CSV table of C-alpha atoms and ligand atoms in Angstrom, one decimal:
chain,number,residue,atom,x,y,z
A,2,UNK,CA,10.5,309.2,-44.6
A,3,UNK,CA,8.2,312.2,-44.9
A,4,UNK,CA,4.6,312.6,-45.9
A,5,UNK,CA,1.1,314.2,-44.7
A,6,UNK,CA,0.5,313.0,-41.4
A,7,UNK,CA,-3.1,311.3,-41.2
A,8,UNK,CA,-6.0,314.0,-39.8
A,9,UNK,CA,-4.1,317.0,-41.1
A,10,UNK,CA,-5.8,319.5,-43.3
A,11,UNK,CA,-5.2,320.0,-46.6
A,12,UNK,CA,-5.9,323.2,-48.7
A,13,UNK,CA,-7.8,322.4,-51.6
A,14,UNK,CA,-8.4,324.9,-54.1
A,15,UNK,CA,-10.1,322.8,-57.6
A,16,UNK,CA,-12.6,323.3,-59.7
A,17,UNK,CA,-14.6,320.9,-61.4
A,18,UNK,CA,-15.2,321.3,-64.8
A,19,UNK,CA,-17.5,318.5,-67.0
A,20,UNK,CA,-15.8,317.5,-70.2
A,21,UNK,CA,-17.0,314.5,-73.0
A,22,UNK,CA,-15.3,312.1,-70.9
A,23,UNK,CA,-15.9,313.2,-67.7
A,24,UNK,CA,-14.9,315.8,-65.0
A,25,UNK,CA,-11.8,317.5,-65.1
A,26,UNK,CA,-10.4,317.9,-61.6
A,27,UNK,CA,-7.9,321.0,-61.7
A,28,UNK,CA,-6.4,323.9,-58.7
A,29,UNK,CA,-3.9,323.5,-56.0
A,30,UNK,CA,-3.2,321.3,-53.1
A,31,UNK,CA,-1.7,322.7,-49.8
A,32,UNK,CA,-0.4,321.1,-47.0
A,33,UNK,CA,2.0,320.4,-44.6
A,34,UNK,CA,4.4,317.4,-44.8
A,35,UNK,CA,6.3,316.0,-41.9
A,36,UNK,CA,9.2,313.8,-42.1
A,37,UNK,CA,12.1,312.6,-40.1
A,38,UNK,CA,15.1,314.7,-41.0
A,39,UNK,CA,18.0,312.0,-42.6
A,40,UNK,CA,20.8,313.6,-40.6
A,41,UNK,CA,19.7,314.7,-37.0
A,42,UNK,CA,16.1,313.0,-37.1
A,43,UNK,CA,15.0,315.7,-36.0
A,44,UNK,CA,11.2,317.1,-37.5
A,45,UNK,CA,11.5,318.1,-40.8
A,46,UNK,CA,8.2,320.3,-42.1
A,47,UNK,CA,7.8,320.5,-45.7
A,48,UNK,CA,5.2,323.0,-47.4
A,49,UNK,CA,3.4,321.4,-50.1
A,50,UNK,CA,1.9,323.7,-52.9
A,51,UNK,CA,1.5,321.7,-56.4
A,52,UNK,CA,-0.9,322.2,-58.6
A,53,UNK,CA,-3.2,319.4,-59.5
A,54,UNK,CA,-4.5,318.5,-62.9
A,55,UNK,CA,-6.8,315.1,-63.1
A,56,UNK,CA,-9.5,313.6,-64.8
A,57,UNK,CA,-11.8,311.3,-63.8
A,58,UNK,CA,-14.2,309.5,-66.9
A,59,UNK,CA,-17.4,308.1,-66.3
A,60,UNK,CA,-17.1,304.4,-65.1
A,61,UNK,CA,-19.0,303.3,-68.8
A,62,UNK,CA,-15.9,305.6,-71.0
A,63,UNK,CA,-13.8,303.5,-69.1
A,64,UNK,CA,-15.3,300.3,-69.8
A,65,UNK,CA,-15.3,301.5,-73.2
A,66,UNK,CA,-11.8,302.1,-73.6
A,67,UNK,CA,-10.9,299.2,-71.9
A,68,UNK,CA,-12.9,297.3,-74.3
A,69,UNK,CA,-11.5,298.6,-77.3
A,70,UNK,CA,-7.9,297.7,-75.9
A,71,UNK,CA,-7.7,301.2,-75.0
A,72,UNK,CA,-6.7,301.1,-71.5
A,73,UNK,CA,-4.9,303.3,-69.8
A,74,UNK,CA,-3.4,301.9,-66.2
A,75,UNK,CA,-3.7,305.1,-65.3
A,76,UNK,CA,-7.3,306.1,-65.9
A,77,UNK,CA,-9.3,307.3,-62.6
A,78,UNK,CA,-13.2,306.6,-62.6
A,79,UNK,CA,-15.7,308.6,-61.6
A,80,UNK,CA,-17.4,306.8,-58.4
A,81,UNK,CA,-21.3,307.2,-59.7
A,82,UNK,CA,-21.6,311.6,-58.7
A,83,UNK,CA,-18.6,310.9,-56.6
A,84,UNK,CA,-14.7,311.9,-56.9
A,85,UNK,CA,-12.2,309.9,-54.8
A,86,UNK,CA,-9.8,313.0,-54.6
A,87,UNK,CA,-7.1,311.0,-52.5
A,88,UNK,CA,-5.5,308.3,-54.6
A,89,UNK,CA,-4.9,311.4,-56.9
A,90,UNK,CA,-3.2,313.6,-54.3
A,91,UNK,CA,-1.2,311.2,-53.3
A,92,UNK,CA,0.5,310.9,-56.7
A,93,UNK,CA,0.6,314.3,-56.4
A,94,UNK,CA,2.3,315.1,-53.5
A,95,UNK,CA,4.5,312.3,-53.0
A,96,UNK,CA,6.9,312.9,-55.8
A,97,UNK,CA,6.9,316.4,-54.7
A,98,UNK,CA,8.2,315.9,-51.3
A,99,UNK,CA,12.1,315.5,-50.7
A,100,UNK,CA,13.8,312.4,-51.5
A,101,UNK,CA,16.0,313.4,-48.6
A,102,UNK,CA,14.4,315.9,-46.1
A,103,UNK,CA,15.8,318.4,-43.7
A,104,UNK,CA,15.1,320.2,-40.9
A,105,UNK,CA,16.9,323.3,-42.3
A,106,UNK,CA,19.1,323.2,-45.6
A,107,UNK,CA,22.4,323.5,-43.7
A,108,UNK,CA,21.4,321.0,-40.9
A,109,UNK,CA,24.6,320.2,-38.8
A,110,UNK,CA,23.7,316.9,-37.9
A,111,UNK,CA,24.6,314.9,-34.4
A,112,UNK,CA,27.2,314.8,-32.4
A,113,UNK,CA,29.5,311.9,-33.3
A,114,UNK,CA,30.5,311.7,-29.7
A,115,UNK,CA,26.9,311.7,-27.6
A,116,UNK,CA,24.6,312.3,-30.5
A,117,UNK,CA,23.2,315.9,-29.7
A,118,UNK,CA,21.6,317.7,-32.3
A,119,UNK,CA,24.2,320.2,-33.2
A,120,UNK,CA,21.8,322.3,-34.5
A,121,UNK,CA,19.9,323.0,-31.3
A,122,UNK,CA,23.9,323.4,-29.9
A,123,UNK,CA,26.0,325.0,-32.4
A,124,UNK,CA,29.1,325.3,-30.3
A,125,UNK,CA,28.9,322.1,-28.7
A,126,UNK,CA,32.1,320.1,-27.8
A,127,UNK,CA,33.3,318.1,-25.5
A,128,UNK,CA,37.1,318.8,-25.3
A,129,UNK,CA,35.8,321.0,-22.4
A,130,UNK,CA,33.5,319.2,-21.1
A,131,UNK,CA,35.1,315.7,-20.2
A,132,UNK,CA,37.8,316.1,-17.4
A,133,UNK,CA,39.6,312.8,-19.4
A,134,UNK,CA,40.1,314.3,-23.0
A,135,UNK,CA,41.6,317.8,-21.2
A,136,UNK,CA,44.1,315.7,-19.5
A,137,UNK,CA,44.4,313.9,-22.7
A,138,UNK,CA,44.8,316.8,-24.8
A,139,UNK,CA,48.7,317.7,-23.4
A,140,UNK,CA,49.7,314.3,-24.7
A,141,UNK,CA,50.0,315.5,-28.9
A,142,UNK,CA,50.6,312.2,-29.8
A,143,UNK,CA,47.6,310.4,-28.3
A,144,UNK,CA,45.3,313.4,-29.3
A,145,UNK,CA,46.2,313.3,-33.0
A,146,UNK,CA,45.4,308.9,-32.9
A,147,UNK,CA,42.0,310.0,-31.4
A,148,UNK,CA,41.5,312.5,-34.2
A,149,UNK,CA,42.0,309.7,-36.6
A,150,UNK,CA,39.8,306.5,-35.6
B,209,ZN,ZN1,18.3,318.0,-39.1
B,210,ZN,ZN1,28.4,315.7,-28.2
């Protein structure tokens, strides 16, 4: 539904700190999430700006742990002198972003008649605009069945 498109930049702001275990990977992630909006499908741009706290053991602490029944599912290993940053982001950002996202909080939606986004059109109607519903519209009886289905 919404996430950080592929190629996009993200702001990262971390420092690296060496601990016992390993490196401790903590600072902010920013970026711009983009997702379908759920009631006029319209764009829907989300700023991300978490902050991000991870750390990554060396690959022989995990082993370690692991070997002493000690593992945790959740454990990230330091790749030799390397960090893979994005498996971390990405359980970073994704439970941030909106279950639900909107283009604006009081997104009108669509047009139940032609499907326009009402938001681009906020005083869109078609009572006026079809020649068949003004003629319609003398006949009360017929207008208030229309109203209802
Ligand atoms: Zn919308
Ligand atoms: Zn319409």
């Amino acid at each position: 539904m919404i996430g950080i498109p592929t190629g996009t930049d993200v702001e990262l702001d971390l420092r690296l700190e060496a601990v016992m275990e390993g490196v401790l990977v903590s600072g902010t992630v920013r970026g711009r999430a983009i997702g379908e909006c759920v009631r006029c499908l319209g764009e829907a741009v989300e700023e991300v700006d978490l902050h991000l706290t991870e750390l990554y053991v060396y690959p022989e602490r995990a082993k370690a742990a692991a070997d002493d029944g000690d593992e945790d599912e959740d454990v990230r290993e330091l790749e030799g002198d390397l960090i893979d940053l994005e498996p971390a982001l990405r359980d970073a950002v994704v439970p941030a972003l909106p279950f639900q996202p909107l283009c604006q909080p009081d997104c009108p939606g669509l047009c139940s008649e032609c499907g326009a986004r009402l938001a681009d059109d906020p005083d869109h109607s078609h009572e006026i605009l079809d020649p068949r519903w003004s003629a319609l519209s003398g006949l009360a009886g017929v207008q208030d069945e229309r109203e209802e289905s």
